[in-house]
């Protein structure tokens, strides 16, 4: 087996004075700059995330089906229908659940003042809940915690 010359491996002045190709140095510097730009963006850029549901109108209220783990923070989110914010109040969460792909979905009835054109019985609406603003770093951290558990 061929062993490296120990004098060149442990010799710091030799490593510093060793001639390297300028193209390698340029590529390393570009990688460092892009990595630093990504870190700055990941820690500082804030954006909103959304949860989308299909709901229908029943007795001037909205009815939608929500996963069991999403029920806890539903009251703290902003309700958007057609890019307009609405105030809402949860009237009822059913005791029965629907099992779809091993996920429990509960029927949630929401009281909201809808436009007259949407108040047609059994009218299907695209309902969007806006979550609080987050960063890329927080999303990566949350994903790693889910993966770890």
mmCIF file of N, CA and C in Angstrom:
data_model
loop_
_atom_site.group_PDB
_atom_site.id
_atom_site.type_symbol
_atom_site.label_atom_id
_atom_site.label_comp_id
_atom_site.label_asym_id
_atom_site.label_seq_id
_atom_site.Cartn_x
_atom_site.Cartn_y
_atom_site.Cartn_z
ATOM 1 N N UNK A 1 0.838 -1.172 0.000
ATOM 2 C CA UNK A 1 0.000 0.000 0.000
ATOM 3 C C UNK A 1 0.887 1.241 0.000
ATOM 4 N N UNK A 2 0.470 2.255 -0.762
ATOM 5 C CA UNK A 2 1.250 3.480 -0.873
ATOM 6 C C UNK A 2 0.699 4.486 0.132
ATOM 7 N N UNK A 3 1.570 4.976 0.983
ATOM 8 C CA UNK A 3 1.185 5.962 1.979
ATOM 9 C C UNK A 3 1.641 7.341 1.528
ATOM 10 N N UNK A 4 0.853 8.377 1.818
ATOM 11 C CA UNK A 4 1.286 9.725 1.427
ATOM 12 C C UNK A 4 2.469 10.167 2.276
ATOM 13 N N UNK A 5 3.234 11.047 1.708
ATOM 14 C CA UNK A 5 4.376 11.584 2.424
ATOM 15 C C UNK A 5 3.845 12.429 3.580
ATOM 16 N N UNK A 6 4.152 12.025 4.809
ATOM 17 C CA UNK A 6 3.609 12.678 6.004
ATOM 18 C C UNK A 6 4.109 14.114 6.138
ATOM 19 N N UNK A 7 5.255 14.414 5.549
ATOM 20 C CA UNK A 7 5.789 15.765 5.640
ATOM 21 C C UNK A 7 4.939 16.749 4.830
ATOM 22 N N UNK A 8 4.377 16.287 3.720
ATOM 23 C CA UNK A 8 3.561 17.196 2.911
ATOM 24 C C UNK A 8 2.141 17.326 3.467
ATOM 25 N N UNK A 9 1.633 16.306 4.153
ATOM 26 C CA UNK A 9 0.276 16.367 4.695
ATOM 27 C C UNK A 9 0.220 17.273 5.913
ATOM 28 N N UNK A 10 1.187 17.217 6.771
ATOM 29 C CA UNK A 10 1.189 18.005 7.999
ATOM 30 C C UNK A 10 1.915 19.337 7.858
ATOM 31 N N UNK A 11 2.430 19.637 6.712
ATOM 32 C CA UNK A 11 3.206 20.852 6.504
ATOM 33 C C UNK A 11 2.266 21.970 6.030
ATOM 34 N N UNK A 12 1.873 22.848 6.957
ATOM 35 C CA UNK A 12 0.922 23.907 6.637
ATOM 36 C C UNK A 12 1.464 24.891 5.597
ATOM 37 N N UNK A 13 2.711 25.375 5.678
ATOM 38 C CA UNK A 13 3.207 26.285 4.637
ATOM 39 C C UNK A 13 3.206 25.642 3.249
ATOM 40 N N UNK A 14 3.444 24.352 3.186
ATOM 41 C CA UNK A 14 3.430 23.669 1.897
ATOM 42 C C UNK A 14 2.013 23.673 1.303
ATOM 43 N N UNK A 15 1.022 23.438 2.151
ATOM 44 C CA UNK A 15 -0.371 23.410 1.680
ATOM 45 C C UNK A 15 -0.798 24.798 1.217
ATOM 46 N N UNK A 16 -0.403 25.826 1.945
ATOM 47 C CA UNK A 16 -0.771 27.200 1.585
ATOM 48 C C UNK A 16 -0.092 27.627 0.283
ATOM 49 N N UNK A 17 1.154 27.313 0.129
ATOM 50 C CA UNK A 17 1.914 27.746 -1.045
ATOM 51 C C UNK A 17 1.721 26.854 -2.263
ATOM 52 N N UNK A 18 0.992 25.770 -2.107
ATOM 53 C CA UNK A 18 0.777 24.859 -3.214
ATOM 54 C C UNK A 18 -0.054 25.558 -4.286
ATOM 55 N N UNK A 19 0.352 25.409 -5.515
ATOM 56 C CA UNK A 19 -0.341 26.060 -6.627
ATOM 57 C C UNK A 19 -1.569 25.244 -6.993
ATOM 58 N N UNK A 20 -2.740 25.920 -7.015
ATOM 59 C CA UNK A 20 -3.984 25.281 -7.458
ATOM 60 C C UNK A 20 -4.493 26.030 -8.666
ATOM 61 N N UNK A 21 -5.290 25.354 -9.419
ATOM 62 C CA UNK A 21 -5.822 25.940 -10.638
ATOM 63 C C UNK A 21 -6.764 27.092 -10.289
ATOM 64 N N UNK A 22 -6.672 28.228 -11.005
ATOM 65 C CA UNK A 22 -7.569 29.354 -10.716
ATOM 66 C C UNK A 22 -9.048 29.014 -10.952
ATOM 67 N N UNK A 23 -9.304 28.100 -11.881
ATOM 68 C CA UNK A 23 -10.705 27.747 -12.128
ATOM 69 C C UNK A 23 -11.312 27.023 -10.918
ATOM 70 N N UNK A 24 -10.529 26.235 -10.207
ATOM 71 C CA UNK A 24 -11.024 25.561 -9.009
ATOM 72 C C UNK A 24 -11.333 26.586 -7.921
ATOM 73 N N UNK A 25 -10.483 27.558 -7.753
ATOM 74 C CA UNK A 25 -10.698 28.606 -6.759
ATOM 75 C C UNK A 25 -11.951 29.409 -7.103
ATOM 76 N N UNK A 26 -12.170 29.721 -8.383
ATOM 77 C CA UNK A 26 -13.362 30.466 -8.802
ATOM 78 C C UNK A 26 -14.620 29.662 -8.506
ATOM 79 N N UNK A 27 -14.611 28.377 -8.822
ATOM 80 C CA UNK A 27 -15.786 27.535 -8.566
ATOM 81 C C UNK A 27 -16.080 27.425 -7.078
ATOM 82 N N UNK A 28 -15.072 27.290 -6.264
ATOM 83 C CA UNK A 28 -15.263 27.220 -4.815
ATOM 84 C C UNK A 28 -15.832 28.530 -4.294
ATOM 85 N N UNK A 29 -15.320 29.647 -4.771
ATOM 86 C CA UNK A 29 -15.840 30.952 -4.342
ATOM 87 C C UNK A 29 -17.299 31.131 -4.770
ATOM 88 N N UNK A 30 -17.648 30.709 -5.994
ATOM 89 C CA UNK A 30 -19.040 30.809 -6.444
ATOM 90 C C UNK A 30 -19.965 29.942 -5.589
ATOM 91 N N UNK A 31 -19.510 28.736 -5.251
ATOM 92 C CA UNK A 31 -20.316 27.875 -4.386
ATOM 93 C C UNK A 31 -20.537 28.504 -3.016
ATOM 94 N N UNK A 32 -19.514 29.099 -2.456
ATOM 95 C CA UNK A 32 -19.643 29.755 -1.150
ATOM 96 C C UNK A 32 -20.602 30.936 -1.237
ATOM 97 N N UNK A 33 -20.498 31.739 -2.286
ATOM 98 C CA UNK A 33 -21.386 32.898 -2.451
ATOM 99 C C UNK A 33 -22.838 32.448 -2.603
ATOM 100 N N UNK A 34 -23.101 31.442 -3.447
ATOM 101 C CA UNK A 34 -24.477 30.965 -3.625
ATOM 102 C C UNK A 34 -25.027 30.344 -2.343
ATOM 103 N N UNK A 35 -24.205 29.647 -1.596
ATOM 104 C CA UNK A 35 -24.636 29.080 -0.328
ATOM 105 C C UNK A 35 -24.996 30.174 0.666
ATOM 106 N N UNK A 36 -24.193 31.227 0.733
ATOM 107 C CA UNK A 36 -24.504 32.346 1.639
ATOM 108 C C UNK A 36 -25.770 33.074 1.216
ATOM 109 N N UNK A 37 -25.984 33.253 -0.086
ATOM 110 C CA UNK A 37 -27.220 33.889 -0.571
ATOM 111 C C UNK A 37 -28.426 33.024 -0.206
ATOM 112 N N UNK A 38 -28.323 31.698 -0.370
ATOM 113 C CA UNK A 38 -29.418 30.812 0.008
ATOM 114 C C UNK A 38 -29.718 30.903 1.496
ATOM 115 N N UNK A 39 -28.692 30.943 2.339
ATOM 116 C CA UNK A 39 -28.914 31.057 3.776
ATOM 117 C C UNK A 39 -29.601 32.367 4.145
ATOM 118 N N UNK A 40 -29.192 33.461 3.510
ATOM 119 C CA UNK A 40 -29.816 34.755 3.787
ATOM 120 C C UNK A 40 -31.295 34.715 3.403
ATOM 121 N N UNK A 41 -31.599 34.163 2.245
ATOM 122 C CA UNK A 41 -32.998 34.072 1.809
ATOM 123 C C UNK A 41 -33.777 33.126 2.717
ATOM 124 N N UNK A 42 -33.202 31.992 3.087
ATOM 125 C CA UNK A 42 -33.905 30.999 3.897
ATOM 126 C C UNK A 42 -34.263 31.536 5.277
ATOM 127 N N UNK A 43 -33.440 32.413 5.830
ATOM 128 C CA UNK A 43 -33.714 32.931 7.160
ATOM 129 C C UNK A 43 -34.554 34.202 7.148
ATOM 130 N N UNK A 44 -34.587 34.942 6.044
ATOM 131 C CA UNK A 44 -35.242 36.251 6.060
ATOM 132 C C UNK A 44 -36.521 36.351 5.234
ATOM 133 N N UNK A 45 -36.672 35.605 4.171
ATOM 134 C CA UNK A 45 -37.845 35.737 3.309
ATOM 135 C C UNK A 45 -39.049 35.080 3.957
ATOM 136 N N UNK A 46 -40.121 35.834 4.154
ATOM 137 C CA UNK A 46 -41.345 35.331 4.777
ATOM 138 C C UNK A 46 -42.442 35.233 3.724
ATOM 139 N N UNK A 47 -43.173 34.136 3.739
ATOM 140 C CA UNK A 47 -44.254 33.925 2.790
ATOM 141 C C UNK A 47 -45.394 33.194 3.492
ATOM 142 N N UNK A 48 -46.587 33.261 2.906
ATOM 143 C CA UNK A 48 -47.760 32.595 3.468
ATOM 144 C C UNK A 48 -47.939 31.227 2.829
ATOM 145 N N UNK A 49 -48.434 30.297 3.625
ATOM 146 C CA UNK A 49 -48.813 28.992 3.109
ATOM 147 C C UNK A 49 -50.328 28.854 3.245
ATOM 148 N N UNK A 50 -50.910 27.979 2.472
ATOM 149 C CA UNK A 50 -52.357 27.872 2.405
ATOM 150 C C UNK A 50 -52.791 26.422 2.513
ATOM 151 N N UNK A 51 -54.002 26.222 3.045
ATOM 152 C CA UNK A 51 -54.676 24.932 3.032
ATOM 153 C C UNK A 51 -55.950 25.108 2.225
ATOM 154 N N UNK A 52 -56.194 24.222 1.279
ATOM 155 C CA UNK A 52 -57.336 24.334 0.384
ATOM 156 C C UNK A 52 -58.311 23.194 0.644
ATOM 157 N N UNK A 53 -59.587 23.534 0.700
ATOM 158 C CA UNK A 53 -60.649 22.551 0.897
ATOM 159 C C UNK A 53 -61.773 22.833 -0.083
ATOM 160 N N UNK A 54 -62.554 21.801 -0.360
ATOM 161 C CA UNK A 54 -63.807 21.966 -1.082
ATOM 162 C C UNK A 54 -64.921 21.875 -0.058
ATOM 163 N N UNK A 55 -65.798 22.854 -0.071
ATOM 164 C CA UNK A 55 -66.919 22.859 0.848
ATOM 165 C C UNK A 55 -68.195 23.143 0.089
ATOM 166 N N UNK A 56 -69.299 22.949 0.745
ATOM 167 C CA UNK A 56 -70.575 23.233 0.101
ATOM 168 C C UNK A 56 -71.457 24.018 1.055
ATOM 169 N N UNK A 57 -72.424 24.741 0.466
ATOM 170 C CA UNK A 57 -73.327 25.589 1.229
ATOM 171 C C UNK A 57 -74.507 24.732 1.684
ATOM 172 N N UNK A 58 -74.816 24.838 2.985
ATOM 173 C CA UNK A 58 -75.961 24.122 3.540
ATOM 174 C C UNK A 58 -76.591 25.012 4.603
ATOM 175 N N UNK A 59 -77.835 25.414 4.393
ATOM 176 C CA UNK A 59 -78.566 26.287 5.325
ATOM 177 C C UNK A 59 -77.791 27.576 5.624
ATOM 178 N N UNK A 60 -77.286 28.236 4.628
ATOM 179 C CA UNK A 60 -76.510 29.483 4.727
ATOM 180 C C UNK A 60 -75.213 29.322 5.518
ATOM 181 N N UNK A 61 -74.730 28.117 5.685
ATOM 182 C CA UNK A 61 -73.448 27.842 6.329
ATOM 183 C C UNK A 61 -72.583 27.031 5.377
ATOM 184 N N UNK A 62 -71.304 26.991 5.669
ATOM 185 C CA UNK A 62 -70.371 26.187 4.882
ATOM 186 C C UNK A 62 -70.103 24.874 5.600
ATOM 187 N N UNK A 63 -70.043 23.808 4.845
ATOM 188 C CA UNK A 63 -69.724 22.495 5.386
ATOM 189 C C UNK A 63 -68.500 21.984 4.638
ATOM 190 N N UNK A 64 -67.486 21.551 5.394
ATOM 191 C CA UNK A 64 -66.284 21.003 4.781
ATOM 192 C C UNK A 64 -65.756 19.868 5.633
ATOM 193 N N UNK A 65 -64.871 19.085 5.059
ATOM 194 C CA UNK A 65 -64.300 17.928 5.742
ATOM 195 C C UNK A 65 -62.820 18.191 5.975
ATOM 196 N N UNK A 66 -62.412 18.083 7.249
ATOM 197 C CA UNK A 66 -61.055 18.455 7.659
ATOM 198 C C UNK A 66 -60.419 17.266 8.362
ATOM 199 N N UNK A 67 -59.124 17.067 8.112
ATOM 200 C CA UNK A 67 -58.376 16.004 8.782
ATOM 201 C C UNK A 67 -58.333 16.248 10.284
ATOM 202 N N UNK A 68 -58.187 15.163 11.010
ATOM 203 C CA UNK A 68 -58.166 15.227 12.468
ATOM 204 C C UNK A 68 -57.027 16.116 12.988
ATOM 205 N N UNK A 69 -55.835 16.010 12.409
ATOM 206 C CA UNK A 69 -54.691 16.782 12.900
ATOM 207 C C UNK A 69 -54.746 18.260 12.510
ATOM 208 N N UNK A 70 -55.625 18.641 11.590
ATOM 209 C CA UNK A 70 -55.736 20.041 11.167
ATOM 210 C C UNK A 70 -56.835 20.784 11.918
ATOM 211 N N UNK A 71 -57.608 20.097 12.748
ATOM 212 C CA UNK A 71 -58.727 20.726 13.449
ATOM 213 C C UNK A 71 -58.274 21.709 14.527
ATOM 214 N N UNK A 72 -57.119 21.462 15.139
ATOM 215 C CA UNK A 72 -56.692 22.260 16.281
ATOM 216 C C UNK A 72 -56.472 23.729 15.943
ATOM 217 N N UNK A 73 -55.812 24.002 14.839
ATOM 218 C CA UNK A 73 -55.457 25.386 14.522
ATOM 219 C C UNK A 73 -56.379 26.015 13.484
ATOM 220 N N UNK A 74 -57.535 25.424 13.234
ATOM 221 C CA UNK A 74 -58.430 25.933 12.201
ATOM 222 C C UNK A 74 -58.998 27.303 12.568
ATOM 223 N N UNK A 75 -59.263 27.540 13.852
ATOM 224 C CA UNK A 75 -59.853 28.820 14.278
ATOM 225 C C UNK A 75 -58.891 29.991 14.116
ATOM 226 N N UNK A 76 -57.596 29.729 14.158
ATOM 227 C CA UNK A 76 -56.625 30.819 14.104
ATOM 228 C C UNK A 76 -56.240 31.213 12.678
ATOM 229 N N UNK A 77 -56.779 30.534 11.668
ATOM 230 C CA UNK A 77 -56.420 30.819 10.281
ATOM 231 C C UNK A 77 -57.387 31.832 9.673
ATOM 232 N N UNK A 78 -56.960 32.455 8.577
ATOM 233 C CA UNK A 78 -57.811 33.389 7.835
ATOM 234 C C UNK A 78 -58.538 32.639 6.735
ATOM 235 N N UNK A 79 -59.836 32.907 6.579
ATOM 236 C CA UNK A 79 -60.651 32.250 5.564
ATOM 237 C C UNK A 79 -60.692 33.106 4.314
ATOM 238 N N UNK A 80 -60.332 32.510 3.169
ATOM 239 C CA UNK A 80 -60.359 33.203 1.889
ATOM 240 C C UNK A 80 -61.265 32.437 0.931
ATOM 241 N N UNK A 81 -62.188 33.158 0.319
ATOM 242 C CA UNK A 81 -63.015 32.577 -0.737
ATOM 243 C C UNK A 81 -62.976 33.563 -1.890
ATOM 244 N N UNK A 82 -62.463 33.141 -3.024
ATOM 245 C CA UNK A 82 -62.362 34.032 -4.172
ATOM 246 C C UNK A 82 -61.488 35.242 -3.904
ATOM 247 N N UNK A 83 -60.368 35.064 -3.210
ATOM 248 C CA UNK A 83 -59.398 36.115 -2.875
ATOM 249 C C UNK A 83 -59.984 37.201 -1.980
ATOM 250 N N UNK A 84 -61.057 36.911 -1.258
ATOM 251 C CA UNK A 84 -61.625 37.847 -0.292
ATOM 252 C C UNK A 84 -61.594 37.203 1.085
ATOM 253 N N UNK A 85 -61.198 37.993 2.100
ATOM 254 C CA UNK A 85 -61.154 37.479 3.466
ATOM 255 C C UNK A 85 -62.540 37.572 4.090
ATOM 256 N N UNK A 86 -62.874 36.550 4.865
ATOM 257 C CA UNK A 86 -64.141 36.508 5.563
ATOM 258 C C UNK A 86 -63.903 36.137 7.013
ATOM 259 N N UNK A 87 -64.718 36.710 7.906
ATOM 260 C CA UNK A 87 -64.717 36.298 9.302
ATOM 261 C C UNK A 87 -65.617 35.075 9.420
ATOM 262 N N UNK A 88 -65.215 34.138 10.244
ATOM 263 C CA UNK A 88 -66.002 32.917 10.361
ATOM 264 C C UNK A 88 -66.010 32.434 11.801
ATOM 265 N N UNK A 89 -66.953 31.564 12.079
ATOM 266 C CA UNK A 89 -67.073 30.947 13.390
ATOM 267 C C UNK A 89 -67.442 29.482 13.176
ATOM 268 N N UNK A 90 -66.762 28.594 13.875
ATOM 269 C CA UNK A 90 -67.057 27.172 13.761
ATOM 270 C C UNK A 90 -68.289 26.868 14.609
ATOM 271 N N UNK A 91 -69.327 26.357 13.962
ATOM 272 C CA UNK A 91 -70.572 26.035 14.647
ATOM 273 C C UNK A 91 -70.529 24.627 15.211
ATOM 274 N N UNK A 92 -70.101 23.675 14.385
ATOM 275 C CA UNK A 92 -70.211 22.282 14.791
ATOM 276 C C UNK A 92 -69.089 21.455 14.167
ATOM 277 N N UNK A 93 -68.572 20.538 14.954
ATOM 278 C CA UNK A 93 -67.654 19.508 14.455
ATOM 279 C C UNK A 93 -68.327 18.177 14.763
ATOM 280 N N UNK A 94 -68.591 17.401 13.742
ATOM 281 C CA UNK A 94 -69.366 16.171 13.925
ATOM 282 C C UNK A 94 -68.599 15.154 14.759
ATOM 283 N N UNK A 95 -69.360 14.302 15.435
ATOM 284 C CA UNK A 95 -68.748 13.232 16.221
ATOM 285 C C UNK A 95 -68.296 12.084 15.325
ATOM 286 N N UNK A 96 -69.006 11.879 14.234
ATOM 287 C CA UNK A 96 -68.620 10.823 13.304
ATOM 288 C C UNK A 96 -67.453 11.293 12.449
ATOM 289 N N UNK A 97 -66.658 10.347 12.040
ATOM 290 C CA UNK A 97 -65.558 10.673 11.140
ATOM 291 C C UNK A 97 -65.631 9.784 9.912
ATOM 292 N N UNK A 98 -65.012 10.257 8.849
ATOM 293 C CA UNK A 98 -64.960 9.526 7.592
ATOM 294 C C UNK A 98 -63.529 9.068 7.390
ATOM 295 N N UNK A 99 -63.368 7.806 7.080
ATOM 296 C CA UNK A 99 -62.038 7.228 6.924
ATOM 297 C C UNK A 99 -61.695 7.173 5.444
ATOM 298 N N UNK A 100 -60.662 7.941 5.055
ATOM 299 C CA UNK A 100 -60.185 7.956 3.675
ATOM 300 C C UNK A 100 -58.676 7.768 3.720
ATOM 301 N N UNK A 101 -58.200 6.687 3.108
ATOM 302 C CA UNK A 101 -56.764 6.376 3.063
ATOM 303 C C UNK A 101 -56.130 6.394 4.452
ATOM 304 N N UNK A 102 -56.812 5.770 5.410
ATOM 305 C CA UNK A 102 -56.366 5.686 6.807
ATOM 306 C C UNK A 102 -56.233 7.047 7.482
ATOM 307 N N UNK A 103 -56.901 8.074 6.980
ATOM 308 C CA UNK A 103 -56.955 9.385 7.615
ATOM 309 C C UNK A 103 -58.387 9.661 8.044
ATOM 310 N N UNK A 104 -58.541 10.206 9.242
ATOM 311 C CA UNK A 104 -59.865 10.545 9.753
ATOM 312 C C UNK A 104 -60.238 11.962 9.336
ATOM 313 N N UNK A 105 -61.384 12.112 8.689
ATOM 314 C CA UNK A 105 -61.900 13.406 8.291
ATOM 315 C C UNK A 105 -63.186 13.680 9.055
ATOM 316 N N UNK A 106 -63.279 14.874 9.658
ATOM 317 C CA UNK A 106 -64.466 15.272 10.392
ATOM 318 C C UNK A 106 -65.228 16.327 9.600
ATOM 319 N N UNK A 107 -66.550 16.283 9.722
ATOM 320 C CA UNK A 107 -67.390 17.276 9.063
ATOM 321 C C UNK A 107 -67.446 18.515 9.953
ATOM 322 N N UNK A 108 -67.042 19.656 9.385
ATOM 323 C CA UNK A 108 -67.003 20.920 10.118
ATOM 324 C C UNK A 108 -68.001 21.872 9.479
ATOM 325 N N UNK A 109 -68.866 22.451 10.309
ATOM 326 C CA UNK A 109 -69.832 23.436 9.835
ATOM 327 C C UNK A 109 -69.363 24.815 10.282
ATOM 328 N N UNK A 110 -69.256 25.730 9.319
ATOM 329 C CA UNK A 110 -68.721 27.073 9.569
ATOM 330 C C UNK A 110 -69.792 28.104 9.255
ATOM 331 N N UNK A 111 -69.967 29.045 10.169
ATOM 332 C CA UNK A 111 -70.874 30.168 9.926
ATOM 333 C C UNK A 111 -70.052 31.318 9.344
ATOM 334 N N UNK A 112 -70.443 31.753 8.162
ATOM 335 C CA UNK A 112 -69.739 32.834 7.480
ATOM 336 C C UNK A 112 -70.752 33.608 6.650
ATOM 337 N N UNK A 113 -70.575 34.922 6.570
ATOM 338 C CA UNK A 113 -71.472 35.742 5.755
ATOM 339 C C UNK A 113 -70.969 35.727 4.319
ATOM 340 N N UNK A 114 -71.637 34.945 3.492
ATOM 341 C CA UNK A 114 -71.257 34.789 2.097
ATOM 342 C C UNK A 114 -72.000 35.790 1.231
ATOM 343 N N UNK A 115 -71.484 35.987 0.024
ATOM 344 C CA UNK A 115 -72.176 36.817 -0.955
ATOM 345 C C UNK A 115 -73.467 36.129 -1.375
ATOM 346 N N UNK A 116 -74.435 36.928 -1.827
ATOM 347 C CA UNK A 116 -75.729 36.388 -2.242
ATOM 348 C C UNK A 116 -75.592 35.402 -3.400
ATOM 349 N N UNK A 117 -74.649 35.639 -4.288
ATOM 350 C CA UNK A 117 -74.483 34.751 -5.448
ATOM 351 C C UNK A 117 -73.948 33.377 -5.053
ATOM 352 N N UNK A 118 -73.352 33.256 -3.882
ATOM 353 C CA UNK A 118 -72.830 31.980 -3.426
ATOM 354 C C UNK A 118 -73.815 31.220 -2.540
ATOM 355 N N UNK A 119 -74.894 31.850 -2.113
ATOM 356 C CA UNK A 119 -75.819 31.243 -1.163
ATOM 357 C C UNK A 119 -76.832 30.321 -1.829
ATOM 358 N N UNK A 120 -76.406 29.522 -2.748
ATOM 359 C CA UNK A 120 -77.242 28.520 -3.397
ATOM 360 C C UNK A 120 -77.025 27.212 -2.645
ATOM 361 N N UNK A 121 -78.105 26.547 -2.274
ATOM 362 C CA UNK A 121 -78.008 25.298 -1.517
ATOM 363 C C UNK A 121 -77.177 24.272 -2.293
ATOM 364 N N UNK A 122 -76.242 23.616 -1.614
ATOM 365 C CA UNK A 122 -75.321 22.614 -2.169
ATOM 366 C C UNK A 122 -74.363 23.191 -3.213
ATOM 367 N N UNK A 123 -74.129 24.489 -3.176
ATOM 368 C CA UNK A 123 -73.151 25.125 -4.051
ATOM 369 C C UNK A 123 -71.747 24.765 -3.553
ATOM 370 N N UNK A 124 -70.919 24.240 -4.429
ATOM 371 C CA UNK A 124 -69.565 23.834 -4.050
ATOM 372 C C UNK A 124 -68.629 25.026 -4.200
ATOM 373 N N UNK A 125 -67.876 25.320 -3.139
ATOM 374 C CA UNK A 125 -66.952 26.452 -3.124
ATOM 375 C C UNK A 125 -65.540 25.971 -2.809
ATOM 376 N N UNK A 126 -64.571 26.640 -3.403
ATOM 377 C CA UNK A 126 -63.169 26.388 -3.098
ATOM 378 C C UNK A 126 -62.802 27.273 -1.913
ATOM 379 N N UNK A 127 -62.516 26.655 -0.784
ATOM 380 C CA UNK A 127 -62.243 27.377 0.457
ATOM 381 C C UNK A 127 -60.753 27.297 0.744
ATOM 382 N N UNK A 128 -60.156 28.441 1.031
ATOM 383 C CA UNK A 128 -58.724 28.505 1.290
ATOM 384 C C UNK A 128 -58.515 29.103 2.674
ATOM 385 N N UNK A 129 -57.711 28.444 3.491
ATOM 386 C CA UNK A 129 -57.320 28.969 4.792
ATOM 387 C C UNK A 129 -55.869 29.423 4.700
ATOM 388 N N UNK A 130 -55.639 30.683 5.048
ATOM 389 C CA UNK A 130 -54.287 31.248 5.005
ATOM 390 C C UNK A 130 -53.615 31.047 6.356
ATOM 391 N N UNK A 131 -52.491 30.368 6.339
ATOM 392 C CA UNK A 131 -51.716 30.135 7.553
ATOM 393 C C UNK A 131 -50.839 31.357 7.840
ATOM 394 N N UNK A 132 -50.296 31.457 9.058
ATOM 395 C CA UNK A 132 -49.373 32.559 9.345
ATOM 396 C C UNK A 132 -48.122 32.485 8.476
ATOM 397 N N UNK A 133 -47.469 33.614 8.308
ATOM 398 C CA UNK A 133 -46.269 33.670 7.466
ATOM 399 C C UNK A 133 -45.149 32.836 8.085
ATOM 400 N N UNK A 134 -44.352 32.238 7.214
ATOM 401 C CA UNK A 134 -43.270 31.361 7.647
ATOM 402 C C UNK A 134 -42.046 31.602 6.770
ATOM 403 N N UNK A 135 -40.928 30.992 7.147
ATOM 404 C CA UNK A 135 -39.698 31.087 6.357
ATOM 405 C C UNK A 135 -39.313 29.692 5.863
ATOM 406 N N UNK A 136 -38.391 29.643 4.927
ATOM 407 C CA UNK A 136 -37.905 28.366 4.401
ATOM 408 C C UNK A 136 -37.232 27.567 5.519
ATOM 409 N N UNK A 137 -36.492 28.253 6.370
ATOM 410 C CA UNK A 137 -35.808 27.589 7.485
ATOM 411 C C UNK A 137 -36.815 26.915 8.417
ATOM 412 N N UNK A 138 -37.913 27.617 8.754
ATOM 413 C CA UNK A 138 -38.924 27.036 9.647
ATOM 414 C C UNK A 138 -39.588 25.823 9.013
ATOM 415 N N UNK A 139 -39.827 25.859 7.704
ATOM 416 C CA UNK A 139 -40.441 24.723 7.017
ATOM 417 C C UNK A 139 -39.498 23.515 6.993
ATOM 418 N N UNK A 140 -38.212 23.748 6.762
ATOM 419 C CA UNK A 140 -37.236 22.654 6.776
ATOM 420 C C UNK A 140 -37.149 22.052 8.175
ATOM 421 N N UNK A 141 -37.141 22.919 9.186
ATOM 422 C CA UNK A 141 -37.070 22.457 10.570
ATOM 423 C C UNK A 141 -38.300 21.624 10.934
ATOM 424 N N UNK A 142 -39.482 22.084 10.516
ATOM 425 C CA UNK A 142 -40.721 21.343 10.784
ATOM 426 C C UNK A 142 -40.719 19.998 10.065
ATOM 427 N N UNK A 143 -40.247 19.976 8.827
ATOM 428 C CA UNK A 143 -40.183 18.726 8.079
ATOM 429 C C UNK A 143 -39.215 17.731 8.699
ATOM 430 N N UNK A 144 -38.078 18.212 9.188
ATOM 431 C CA UNK A 144 -37.121 17.319 9.841
ATOM 432 C C UNK A 144 -37.676 16.767 11.139
ATOM 433 N N UNK A 145 -38.436 17.587 11.889
ATOM 434 C CA UNK A 145 -39.042 17.099 13.133
ATOM 435 C C UNK A 145 -40.094 16.028 12.845
ATOM 436 N N UNK A 146 -40.874 16.189 11.760
ATOM 437 C CA UNK A 146 -41.847 15.156 11.396
ATOM 438 C C UNK A 146 -41.141 13.887 10.980
ATOM 439 N N UNK A 147 -40.048 14.019 10.246
ATOM 440 C CA UNK A 147 -39.304 12.874 9.765
ATOM 441 C C UNK A 147 -38.654 12.129 10.932
ATOM 442 N N UNK A 148 -38.180 12.899 11.930
ATOM 443 C CA UNK A 148 -37.501 12.305 13.088
ATOM 444 C C UNK A 148 -38.500 11.514 13.936
ATOM 445 N N UNK A 149 -39.707 12.023 14.074
ATOM 446 C CA UNK A 149 -40.706 11.343 14.909
ATOM 447 C C UNK A 149 -41.358 10.308 14.113
#
